[in-house]
Short mmCIF file of C-alpha atoms and ligand atoms in Angstrom, two decimals:
data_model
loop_
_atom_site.label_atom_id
_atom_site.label_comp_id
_atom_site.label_asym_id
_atom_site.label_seq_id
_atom_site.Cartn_x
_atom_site.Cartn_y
_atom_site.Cartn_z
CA UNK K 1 64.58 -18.00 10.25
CA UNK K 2 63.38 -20.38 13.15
CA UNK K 3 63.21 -24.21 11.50
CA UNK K 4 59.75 -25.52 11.00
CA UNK K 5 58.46 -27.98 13.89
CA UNK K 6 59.40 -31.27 12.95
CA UNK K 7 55.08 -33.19 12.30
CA UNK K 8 55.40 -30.54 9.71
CA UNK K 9 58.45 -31.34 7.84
CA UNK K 10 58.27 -34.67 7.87
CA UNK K 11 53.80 -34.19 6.73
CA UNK K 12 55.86 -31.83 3.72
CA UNK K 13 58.47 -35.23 3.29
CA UNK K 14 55.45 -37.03 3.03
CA UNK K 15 53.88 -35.27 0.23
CA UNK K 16 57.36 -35.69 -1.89
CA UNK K 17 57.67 -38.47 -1.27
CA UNK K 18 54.67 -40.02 -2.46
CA UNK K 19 54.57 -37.56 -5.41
CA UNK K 20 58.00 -39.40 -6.61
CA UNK K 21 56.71 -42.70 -6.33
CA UNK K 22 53.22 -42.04 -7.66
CA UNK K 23 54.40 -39.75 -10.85
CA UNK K 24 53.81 -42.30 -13.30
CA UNK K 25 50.65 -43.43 -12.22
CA UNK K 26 46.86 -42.03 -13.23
CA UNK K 27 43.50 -42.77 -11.50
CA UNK K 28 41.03 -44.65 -13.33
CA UNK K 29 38.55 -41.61 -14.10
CA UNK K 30 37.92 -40.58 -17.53
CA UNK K 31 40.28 -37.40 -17.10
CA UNK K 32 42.96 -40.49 -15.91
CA UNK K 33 43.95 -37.48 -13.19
CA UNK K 34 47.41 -37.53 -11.52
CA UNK K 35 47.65 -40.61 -9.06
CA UNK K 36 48.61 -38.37 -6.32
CA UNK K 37 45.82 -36.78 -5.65
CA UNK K 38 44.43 -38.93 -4.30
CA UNK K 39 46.69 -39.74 -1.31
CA UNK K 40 46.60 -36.00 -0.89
CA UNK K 41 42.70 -35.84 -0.27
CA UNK K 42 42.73 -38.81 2.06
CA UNK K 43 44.96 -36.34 3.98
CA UNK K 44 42.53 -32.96 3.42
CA UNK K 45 39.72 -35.48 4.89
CA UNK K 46 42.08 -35.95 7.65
CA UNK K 47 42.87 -32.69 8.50
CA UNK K 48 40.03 -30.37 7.22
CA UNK K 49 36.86 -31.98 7.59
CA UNK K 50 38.14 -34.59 10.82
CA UNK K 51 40.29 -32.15 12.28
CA UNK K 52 42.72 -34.63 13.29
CA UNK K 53 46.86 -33.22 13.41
CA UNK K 54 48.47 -35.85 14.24
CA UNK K 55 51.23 -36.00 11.56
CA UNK K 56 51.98 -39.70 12.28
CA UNK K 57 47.98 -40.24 10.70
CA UNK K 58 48.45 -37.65 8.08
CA UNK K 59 51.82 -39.00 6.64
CA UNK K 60 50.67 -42.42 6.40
CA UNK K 61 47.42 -41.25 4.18
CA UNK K 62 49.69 -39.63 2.45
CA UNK K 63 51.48 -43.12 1.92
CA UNK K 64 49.21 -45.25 2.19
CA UNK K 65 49.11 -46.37 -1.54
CA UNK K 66 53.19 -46.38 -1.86
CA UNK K 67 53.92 -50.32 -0.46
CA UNK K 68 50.96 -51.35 -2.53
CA UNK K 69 51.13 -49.86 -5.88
CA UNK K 70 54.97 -48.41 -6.23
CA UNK K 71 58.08 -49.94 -5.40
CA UNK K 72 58.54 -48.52 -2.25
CA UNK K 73 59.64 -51.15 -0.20
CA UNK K 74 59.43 -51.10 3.81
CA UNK K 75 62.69 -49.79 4.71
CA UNK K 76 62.89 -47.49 2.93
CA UNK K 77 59.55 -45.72 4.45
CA UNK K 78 60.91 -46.69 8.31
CA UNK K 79 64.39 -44.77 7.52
CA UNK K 80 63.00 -41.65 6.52
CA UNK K 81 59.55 -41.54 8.67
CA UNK K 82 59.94 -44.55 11.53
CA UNK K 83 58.22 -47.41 12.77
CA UNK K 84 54.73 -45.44 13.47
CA UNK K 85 53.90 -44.29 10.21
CA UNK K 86 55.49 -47.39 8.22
CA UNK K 87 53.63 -49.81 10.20
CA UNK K 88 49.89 -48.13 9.67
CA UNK K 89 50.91 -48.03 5.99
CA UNK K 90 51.82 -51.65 6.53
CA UNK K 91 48.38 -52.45 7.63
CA UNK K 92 46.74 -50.84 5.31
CA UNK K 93 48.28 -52.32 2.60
CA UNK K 94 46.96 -55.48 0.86
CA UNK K 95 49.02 -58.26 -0.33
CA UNK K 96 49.55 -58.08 -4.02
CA UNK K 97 50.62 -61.35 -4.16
CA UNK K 98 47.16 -62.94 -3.32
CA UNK K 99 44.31 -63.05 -6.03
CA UNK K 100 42.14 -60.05 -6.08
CA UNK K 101 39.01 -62.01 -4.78
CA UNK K 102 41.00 -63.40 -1.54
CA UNK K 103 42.44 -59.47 -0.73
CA UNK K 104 38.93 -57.68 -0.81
CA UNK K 105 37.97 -60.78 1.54
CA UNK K 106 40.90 -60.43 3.66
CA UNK K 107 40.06 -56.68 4.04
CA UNK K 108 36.64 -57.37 5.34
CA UNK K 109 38.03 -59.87 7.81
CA UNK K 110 40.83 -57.52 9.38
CA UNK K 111 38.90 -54.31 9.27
CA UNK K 112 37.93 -54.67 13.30
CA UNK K 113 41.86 -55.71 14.51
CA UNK K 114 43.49 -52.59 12.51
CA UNK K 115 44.80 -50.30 15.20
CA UNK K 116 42.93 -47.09 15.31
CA UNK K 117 45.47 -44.93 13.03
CA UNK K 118 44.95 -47.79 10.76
CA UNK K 119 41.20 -47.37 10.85
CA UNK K 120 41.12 -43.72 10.48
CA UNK K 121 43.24 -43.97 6.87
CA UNK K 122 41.23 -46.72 5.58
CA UNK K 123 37.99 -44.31 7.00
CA UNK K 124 39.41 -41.49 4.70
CA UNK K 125 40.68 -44.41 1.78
CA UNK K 126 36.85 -45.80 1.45
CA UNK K 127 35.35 -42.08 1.65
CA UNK K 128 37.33 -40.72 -1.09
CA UNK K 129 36.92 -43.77 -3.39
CA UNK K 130 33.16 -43.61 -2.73
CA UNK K 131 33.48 -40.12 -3.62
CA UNK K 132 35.29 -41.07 -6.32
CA UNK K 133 33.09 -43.47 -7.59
CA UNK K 134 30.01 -41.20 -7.22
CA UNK K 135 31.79 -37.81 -8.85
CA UNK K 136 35.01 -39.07 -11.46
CA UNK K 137 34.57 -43.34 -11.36
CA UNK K 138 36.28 -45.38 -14.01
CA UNK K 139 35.18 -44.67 -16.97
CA UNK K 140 34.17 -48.13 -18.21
CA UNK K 141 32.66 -49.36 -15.05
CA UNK K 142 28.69 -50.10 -15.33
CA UNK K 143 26.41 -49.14 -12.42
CA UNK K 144 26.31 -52.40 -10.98
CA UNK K 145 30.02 -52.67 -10.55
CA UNK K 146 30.31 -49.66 -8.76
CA UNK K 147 27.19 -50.68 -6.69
CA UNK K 148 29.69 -53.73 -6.33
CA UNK K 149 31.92 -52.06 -4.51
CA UNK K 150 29.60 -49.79 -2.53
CA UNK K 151 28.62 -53.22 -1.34
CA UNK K 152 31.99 -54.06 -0.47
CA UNK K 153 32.63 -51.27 1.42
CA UNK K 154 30.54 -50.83 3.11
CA UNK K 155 30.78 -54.15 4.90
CA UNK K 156 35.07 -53.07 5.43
CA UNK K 157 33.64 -50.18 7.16
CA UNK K 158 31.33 -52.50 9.84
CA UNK K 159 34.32 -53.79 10.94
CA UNK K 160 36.21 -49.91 11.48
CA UNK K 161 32.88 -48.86 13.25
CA UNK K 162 33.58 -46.87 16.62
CA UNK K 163 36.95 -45.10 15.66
CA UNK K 164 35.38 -41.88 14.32
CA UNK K 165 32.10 -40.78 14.45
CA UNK K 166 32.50 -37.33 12.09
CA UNK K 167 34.18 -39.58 9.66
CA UNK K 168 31.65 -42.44 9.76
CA UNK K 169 28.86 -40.12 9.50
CA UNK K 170 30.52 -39.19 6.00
CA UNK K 171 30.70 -42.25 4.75
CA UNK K 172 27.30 -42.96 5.83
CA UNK K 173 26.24 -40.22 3.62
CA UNK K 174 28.27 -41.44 0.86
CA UNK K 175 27.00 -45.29 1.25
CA UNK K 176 23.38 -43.55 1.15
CA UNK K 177 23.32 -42.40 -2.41
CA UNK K 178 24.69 -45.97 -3.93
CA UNK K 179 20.78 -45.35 -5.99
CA UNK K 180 22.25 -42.43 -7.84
CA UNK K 181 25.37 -44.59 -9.04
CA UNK K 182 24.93 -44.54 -12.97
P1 NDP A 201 39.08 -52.47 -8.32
O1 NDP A 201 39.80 -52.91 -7.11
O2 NDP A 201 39.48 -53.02 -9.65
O3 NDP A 201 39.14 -50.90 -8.47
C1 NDP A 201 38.79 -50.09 -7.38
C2 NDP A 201 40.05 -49.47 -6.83
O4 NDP A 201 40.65 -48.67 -7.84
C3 NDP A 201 39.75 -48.54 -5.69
O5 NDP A 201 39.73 -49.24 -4.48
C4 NDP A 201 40.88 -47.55 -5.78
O6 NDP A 201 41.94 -48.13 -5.04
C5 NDP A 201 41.26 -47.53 -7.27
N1 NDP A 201 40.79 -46.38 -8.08
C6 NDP A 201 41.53 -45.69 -8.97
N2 NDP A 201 40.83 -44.76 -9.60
C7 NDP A 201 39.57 -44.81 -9.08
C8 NDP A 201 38.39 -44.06 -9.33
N3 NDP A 201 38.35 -43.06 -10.23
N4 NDP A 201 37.26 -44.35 -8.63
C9 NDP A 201 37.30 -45.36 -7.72
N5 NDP A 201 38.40 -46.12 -7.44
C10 NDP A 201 39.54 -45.83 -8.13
O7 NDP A 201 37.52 -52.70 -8.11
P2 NDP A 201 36.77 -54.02 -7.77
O8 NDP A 201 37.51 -55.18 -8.32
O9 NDP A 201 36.44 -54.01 -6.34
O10 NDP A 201 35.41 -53.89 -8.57
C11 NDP A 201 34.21 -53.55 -7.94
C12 NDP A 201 33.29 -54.70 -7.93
O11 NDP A 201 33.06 -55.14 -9.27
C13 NDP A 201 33.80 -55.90 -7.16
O12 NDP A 201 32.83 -56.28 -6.22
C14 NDP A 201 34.05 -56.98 -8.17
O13 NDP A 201 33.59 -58.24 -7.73
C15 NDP A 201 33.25 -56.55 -9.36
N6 NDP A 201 34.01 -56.79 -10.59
C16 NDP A 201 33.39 -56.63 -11.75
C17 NDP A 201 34.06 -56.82 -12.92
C18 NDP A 201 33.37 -56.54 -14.17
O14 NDP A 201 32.24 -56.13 -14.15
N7 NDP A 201 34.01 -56.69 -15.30
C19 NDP A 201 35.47 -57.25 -12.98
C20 NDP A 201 36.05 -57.31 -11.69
C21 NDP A 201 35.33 -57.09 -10.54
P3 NDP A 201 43.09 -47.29 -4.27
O15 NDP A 201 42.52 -46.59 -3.12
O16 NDP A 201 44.08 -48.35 -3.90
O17 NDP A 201 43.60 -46.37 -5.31
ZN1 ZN A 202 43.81 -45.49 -1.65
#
């Protein structure tokens, strides 16, 4: 049987990969689903409804999460998929160390100098976390925290404007129905 081309292995790797690292770890919704989906529909959004292949994009959605919340260290994610795809997760990753006030800042303020992989994965990160919030959110959040963080968003995507227009046109959907946040 003729080997599969290599984007798709290492998009497969990818998947594995993140599944190990994540399998401890539950979203905040009420149903506390598996952590992992979530990198894994930052991908569909990708792929399905941006239509973009390139696997270098699509394995570091599906990563994007593993430097920040796992112990994945950086490494470890160059040996097994290179500099490319370790170095958008890089970017995309905040700095645990800092208090959580100074990060969300910090996001806002390096939104516009992310390369443009970078910017399409934190495109897809904010939709499906707006999505999030507006179909499973965290159980215990009230309606003004999540309006909170519509806020916030919204003003990481001003500085990512101009990288995607299919994907910016979802999230400018998504920011449009903060008023039905309950
Ligand atoms: P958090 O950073 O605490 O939580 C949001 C993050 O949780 C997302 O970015 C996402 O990150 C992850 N996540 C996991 N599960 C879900 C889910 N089901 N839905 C959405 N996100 C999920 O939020 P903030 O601190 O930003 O809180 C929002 C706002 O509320 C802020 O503006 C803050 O100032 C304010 N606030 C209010 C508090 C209160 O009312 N008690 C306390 C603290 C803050 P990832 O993509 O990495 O998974
Ligand atoms: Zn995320």
């Amino acid at each position: 049987m003729q080997e599969e081309p290599l984007p798709l292995r290492m998009t497969i790797q990818a998947v594995a990969f993140a599944a190990g690292k994540h399998r401890h770890q539950r979203r905040k919704d009420a149903d506390a689903s598996p952590y992992i989906n979530h990198p894994i529909a930052l991908a569909e959004v990708l792929s399905v409804e941006a239509n973009i292949s390139d696997a270098t994009v699509l394995c570091a959605a599906l990563l994007h999460d593993t430097i920040e919340d796992t112990e994945t260290t950086v490494d470890e994610l160059r040996d097994l998929f290179g500099d490319a795809v370790t170095a958008i997760v890089v970017a995309v990753s905040d700095d645990k160390s800092l208090p959580k006030e100074t990060r969300k800042a910090l996001q806002i303020a390096h939104a516009a100098a992310l390369s443009h992989p970078a910017k399409l994965v934190k495109l897809a990160d904010k939709i499906c976390n707006l999505r999030d919030l507006l179909n499973a959110p965290p159980a215990d959040w009230t309606a003004e925290r999540k309006l909170a963080y519509f806020q916030w968003a919204e003003a990481v995507v001003a500085g990512l404007r101009g990288t995607h227009a299919g994907l910016e046109a979802i999230l400018d959907d998504l920011l449009a129905r903060a008023d039905r946040l309950r």
